[in-house]
Tab-separated table of C-alpha atoms in Angstrom:
chain	number	residue	atom	x	y	z
A	38	UNK	CA	6.131	14.255	-11.304
A	39	UNK	CA	6.019	10.672	-10.068
A	40	UNK	CA	2.683	11.062	-8.271
A	41	UNK	CA	0.886	11.540	-11.600
A	42	UNK	CA	2.720	8.583	-13.138
A	43	UNK	CA	1.769	6.430	-10.150
A	44	UNK	CA	-1.831	7.598	-10.374
A	45	UNK	CA	-2.049	6.702	-14.047
A	46	UNK	CA	-0.481	3.263	-13.608
A	47	UNK	CA	-2.818	2.435	-10.698
A	48	UNK	CA	-5.941	3.302	-12.661
A	49	UNK	CA	-6.631	-0.177	-14.070
A	50	UNK	CA	-6.668	-2.118	-10.777
A	51	UNK	CA	-9.943	-3.797	-9.803
A	52	UNK	CA	-10.663	-1.928	-6.568
A	53	UNK	CA	-14.074	-3.546	-6.223
A	54	UNK	CA	-12.270	-6.892	-5.970
A	55	UNK	CA	-10.063	-5.528	-3.212
A	56	UNK	CA	-13.073	-4.200	-1.321
A	57	UNK	CA	-14.703	-7.627	-1.651
A	58	UNK	CA	-11.603	-9.141	-0.035
A	59	UNK	CA	-11.655	-6.588	2.793
A	60	UNK	CA	-15.369	-6.388	3.486
A	61	UNK	CA	-15.702	-9.531	5.677
A	62	UNK	CA	-13.300	-7.915	8.150
A	63	UNK	CA	-15.095	-4.565	8.348
A	64	UNK	CA	-17.959	-3.881	10.748
A	65	UNK	CA	-20.595	-1.255	10.070
A	66	UNK	CA	-19.320	1.183	12.704
A	67	UNK	CA	-15.580	0.701	12.105
A	68	UNK	CA	-13.329	3.673	11.476
A	69	UNK	CA	-10.769	2.631	8.864
A	70	UNK	CA	-7.389	4.203	8.130
A	71	UNK	CA	-5.870	3.724	4.679
A	72	UNK	CA	-2.170	3.914	5.567
A	73	UNK	CA	-0.224	4.925	2.485
A	74	UNK	CA	-3.348	5.911	0.584
A	75	UNK	CA	-1.444	7.245	-2.426
A	76	UNK	CA	-3.721	9.016	-4.877
A	77	UNK	CA	-6.844	7.706	-3.187
A	78	UNK	CA	-8.215	4.890	-5.325
A	79	UNK	CA	-8.815	2.430	-2.477
A	80	UNK	CA	-10.003	5.185	-0.163
A	81	UNK	CA	-12.547	6.174	-2.795
A	82	UNK	CA	-13.749	2.570	-3.036
A	83	UNK	CA	-14.173	2.337	0.737
A	84	UNK	CA	-16.170	5.561	0.839
A	85	UNK	CA	-18.395	4.440	-2.031
A	86	UNK	CA	-19.330	1.471	0.174
A	87	UNK	CA	-20.185	3.801	3.073
A	88	UNK	CA	-17.082	2.908	5.089
A	89	UNK	CA	-16.016	5.599	7.576
A	90	UNK	CA	-12.473	6.013	6.273
A	91	UNK	CA	-9.540	8.410	6.267
A	92	UNK	CA	-6.182	8.411	4.504
A	93	UNK	CA	-2.559	9.214	5.247
A	94	UNK	CA	0.463	9.419	2.976
A	95	UNK	CA	3.921	10.958	3.210
A	96	UNK	CA	3.654	12.609	-0.219
A	97	UNK	CA	1.729	15.883	-0.460
A	98	UNK	CA	1.295	15.522	-4.214
A	99	UNK	CA	-0.337	12.128	-3.732
A	100	UNK	CA	-2.659	13.619	-1.137
A	101	UNK	CA	-3.590	16.422	-3.524
A	102	UNK	CA	-4.525	13.869	-6.182
A	103	UNK	CA	-6.512	11.921	-3.598
A	104	UNK	CA	-8.391	15.062	-2.580
A	105	UNK	CA	-9.216	15.827	-6.206
A	106	UNK	CA	-10.409	12.253	-6.752
A	107	UNK	CA	-12.752	12.362	-3.769
A	108	UNK	CA	-14.134	15.779	-4.670
A	109	UNK	CA	-14.837	14.635	-8.226
A	110	UNK	CA	-16.896	11.770	-6.776
A	111	UNK	CA	-18.623	14.043	-4.226
A	112	UNK	CA	-16.936	12.161	-1.401
A	113	UNK	CA	-15.231	13.437	1.721
A	114	UNK	CA	-12.606	11.985	4.023
A	115	UNK	CA	-9.868	13.382	6.248
A	116	UNK	CA	-6.462	13.270	4.550
A	117	UNK	CA	-3.222	13.792	6.447
A	118	UNK	CA	0.452	13.999	5.601
A	119	UNK	CA	2.231	11.408	7.729
A	120	UNK	CA	5.253	9.105	7.653
A	121	UNK	CA	4.379	5.677	9.055
A	122	UNK	CA	7.756	5.542	10.771
A	123	UNK	CA	6.460	8.275	13.091
A	124	UNK	CA	3.905	7.862	15.864
A	125	UNK	CA	0.246	8.114	14.845
A	126	UNK	CA	-1.841	10.336	17.134
A	127	UNK	CA	-5.175	8.681	16.353
A	128	UNK	CA	-7.250	5.657	17.321
A	129	UNK	CA	-9.063	3.659	14.649
A	130	UNK	CA	-10.630	0.214	14.409
A	131	UNK	CA	-8.937	-1.035	11.242
A	132	UNK	CA	-5.732	-0.032	9.477
A	133	UNK	CA	-5.283	-1.208	5.900
A	134	UNK	CA	-2.077	-0.781	3.920
A	135	UNK	CA	-2.191	-2.208	0.417
A	136	UNK	CA	-0.241	-2.026	-2.841
A	137	UNK	CA	3.061	-3.078	-1.215
A	138	UNK	CA	3.412	0.030	0.946
A	139	UNK	CA	5.346	-2.028	3.507
A	140	UNK	CA	7.847	-3.123	0.860
A	141	UNK	CA	8.982	0.483	0.456
A	142	UNK	CA	9.783	0.992	4.139
A	143	UNK	CA	12.790	0.284	6.310
A	144	UNK	CA	12.310	-0.004	10.065
A	145	UNK	CA	9.265	-2.265	9.834
A	146	UNK	CA	9.241	-3.064	13.556
A	147	UNK	CA	8.810	0.629	14.395
A	148	UNK	CA	6.130	0.972	11.718
A	149	UNK	CA	4.192	-1.993	13.117
A	150	UNK	CA	4.574	-0.639	16.650
A	151	UNK	CA	3.158	2.725	15.560
A	152	UNK	CA	0.267	0.963	13.865
A	153	UNK	CA	-0.441	-1.105	16.966
A	154	UNK	CA	-0.560	2.047	19.103
A	155	UNK	CA	-3.062	3.611	16.685
A	156	UNK	CA	-5.495	0.688	16.865
A	157	UNK	CA	-8.428	0.582	19.249
A	158	UNK	CA	-8.904	-2.548	21.411
A	159	UNK	CA	-9.622	-5.576	19.199
A	160	UNK	CA	-8.453	-3.548	16.208
A	161	UNK	CA	-7.297	-5.123	12.944
A	162	UNK	CA	-4.221	-4.510	10.819
A	163	UNK	CA	-4.534	-5.743	7.216
A	164	UNK	CA	-1.705	-5.330	4.713
A	165	UNK	CA	0.023	-6.928	1.763
A	166	UNK	CA	3.672	-7.658	0.991
A	167	UNK	CA	5.397	-9.282	-1.938
A	168	UNK	CA	6.274	-12.961	-1.850
A	169	UNK	CA	9.978	-13.744	-2.158
A	170	UNK	CA	9.424	-15.264	-5.593
A	171	UNK	CA	9.071	-11.790	-7.122
A	172	UNK	CA	12.817	-11.266	-6.683
A	173	UNK	CA	13.565	-13.778	-9.434
A	174	UNK	CA	10.336	-13.293	-11.366
A	175	UNK	CA	11.017	-9.589	-11.929
A	176	UNK	CA	14.804	-9.561	-12.189
A	177	UNK	CA	15.539	-8.092	-15.617
A	178	UNK	CA	11.915	-7.125	-16.258
A	179	UNK	CA	11.430	-4.358	-18.832
A	180	UNK	CA	8.113	-2.860	-19.894
A	181	UNK	CA	7.739	-0.305	-22.677
A	182	UNK	CA	4.354	1.261	-23.276
A	183	UNK	CA	2.699	4.409	-24.549
A	184	UNK	CA	-0.490	4.122	-22.504
A	185	UNK	CA	-1.410	6.208	-20.599
A	186	UNK	CA	1.890	7.912	-21.598
A	187	UNK	CA	5.265	6.955	-23.067
A	188	UNK	CA	7.382	5.189	-20.470
A	189	UNK	CA	9.847	2.397	-19.810
A	190	UNK	CA	9.739	0.516	-16.505
A	191	UNK	CA	12.683	-1.725	-15.647
A	192	UNK	CA	13.369	-3.822	-12.533
A	193	UNK	CA	16.554	-5.456	-11.270
A	194	UNK	CA	17.137	-7.668	-8.248
A	195	UNK	CA	19.794	-6.547	-5.775
A	196	UNK	CA	20.028	-9.230	-3.072
A	197	UNK	CA	16.687	-8.911	-1.206
A	198	UNK	CA	15.708	-5.690	-2.956
A	199	UNK	CA	13.960	-4.758	-6.169
A	200	UNK	CA	15.390	-1.675	-7.863
A	201	UNK	CA	12.840	0.046	-10.098
A	202	UNK	CA	13.622	2.630	-12.760
A	203	UNK	CA	10.868	4.504	-14.571
A	204	UNK	CA	11.878	6.566	-17.601
A	205	UNK	CA	9.451	8.981	-19.235
A	206	UNK	CA	10.001	11.614	-21.893
A	207	UNK	CA	10.923	14.133	-19.233
A	208	UNK	CA	12.123	12.385	-16.078
A	209	UNK	CA	13.856	9.351	-14.577
A	210	UNK	CA	12.539	7.968	-11.284
A	211	UNK	CA	14.258	5.315	-9.172
A	212	UNK	CA	12.551	3.356	-6.390
A	213	UNK	CA	13.631	0.551	-4.064
A	214	UNK	CA	11.467	-2.163	-2.537
A	215	UNK	CA	12.626	-4.466	0.262
A	216	UNK	CA	11.424	-8.060	0.007
A	217	UNK	CA	11.539	-10.168	3.171
A	218	UNK	CA	10.484	-13.727	4.025
A	219	UNK	CA	6.921	-14.033	5.268
A	220	UNK	CA	8.248	-15.178	8.652
A	221	UNK	CA	9.996	-11.817	9.078
A	222	UNK	CA	6.675	-9.970	9.194
A	223	UNK	CA	4.856	-12.626	11.209
A	224	UNK	CA	7.589	-12.750	13.864
A	225	UNK	CA	7.569	-8.969	14.321
A	226	UNK	CA	3.789	-8.883	14.633
A	227	UNK	CA	3.892	-11.657	17.218
A	228	UNK	CA	6.678	-9.982	19.209
A	229	UNK	CA	4.595	-6.800	19.430
A	230	UNK	CA	1.585	-8.631	20.834
A	231	UNK	CA	-0.610	-8.979	17.762
A	232	UNK	CA	-2.857	-12.044	17.833
A	233	UNK	CA	-4.741	-14.275	15.408
A	234	UNK	CA	-2.115	-13.569	12.752
A	235	UNK	CA	-3.027	-14.997	9.362
A	236	UNK	CA	-1.302	-14.981	5.981
A	237	UNK	CA	-3.855	-15.411	3.218
A	238	UNK	CA	-4.105	-15.497	-0.536
A	239	UNK	CA	-5.821	-12.481	-2.011
A	240	UNK	CA	-6.522	-10.469	-5.149
A	241	UNK	CA	-2.859	-10.315	-6.269
A	242	UNK	CA	-1.251	-13.767	-6.550
A	243	UNK	CA	2.235	-12.239	-6.149
A	244	UNK	CA	1.512	-11.154	-2.595
A	245	UNK	CA	0.867	-12.310	0.938
A	246	UNK	CA	-2.170	-10.721	2.579
A	247	UNK	CA	-1.603	-10.544	6.316
A	248	UNK	CA	-4.269	-9.946	8.947
A	249	UNK	CA	-3.452	-9.405	12.622
A	250	UNK	CA	-5.593	-8.325	15.561
A	251	UNK	CA	-5.095	-6.924	19.047
């Protein structure tokens, strides 16, 4: 199943580096939502640094892996099945959404509106998206490897989309990511009333890291 493939391929990311990037924006009493938490690596890192955090994802298998990861580390956090295109019935201080979650979603304006409604006054939304340059950089990309399992990962550009195909010994998985100009995201945030919008460099040089507040 793809959740286990994803989990394995995400295992070598430097999550301490990502926490170091995030930490200046987190206050001691903040409640943080990891939106699109996947199998829980970043959520685990936040909890290890005593951040009051919870996670949501729209894949039950991912959430099961996240739960197992936290239990193995003797950590606890609420985990919920949720699609970001639907309204969030919570209030938190910070919402983070990393590892190009937003590139997988259509209907970004509705997603951002739902996120805004879930933020407390003066709340922060911090997320990453791919830069447009990845469209050409990854067009025709092919990776063959046998660690942590035998697989081939190929990527093709289709206008403003990246089409991914992952082939293992048993399955074929196809994924689509939507790559937009930076201005697309900034304009939507501004139209919804977000303030102090910044696009920064961060841990992954292929991405924009965007921070917006209420």
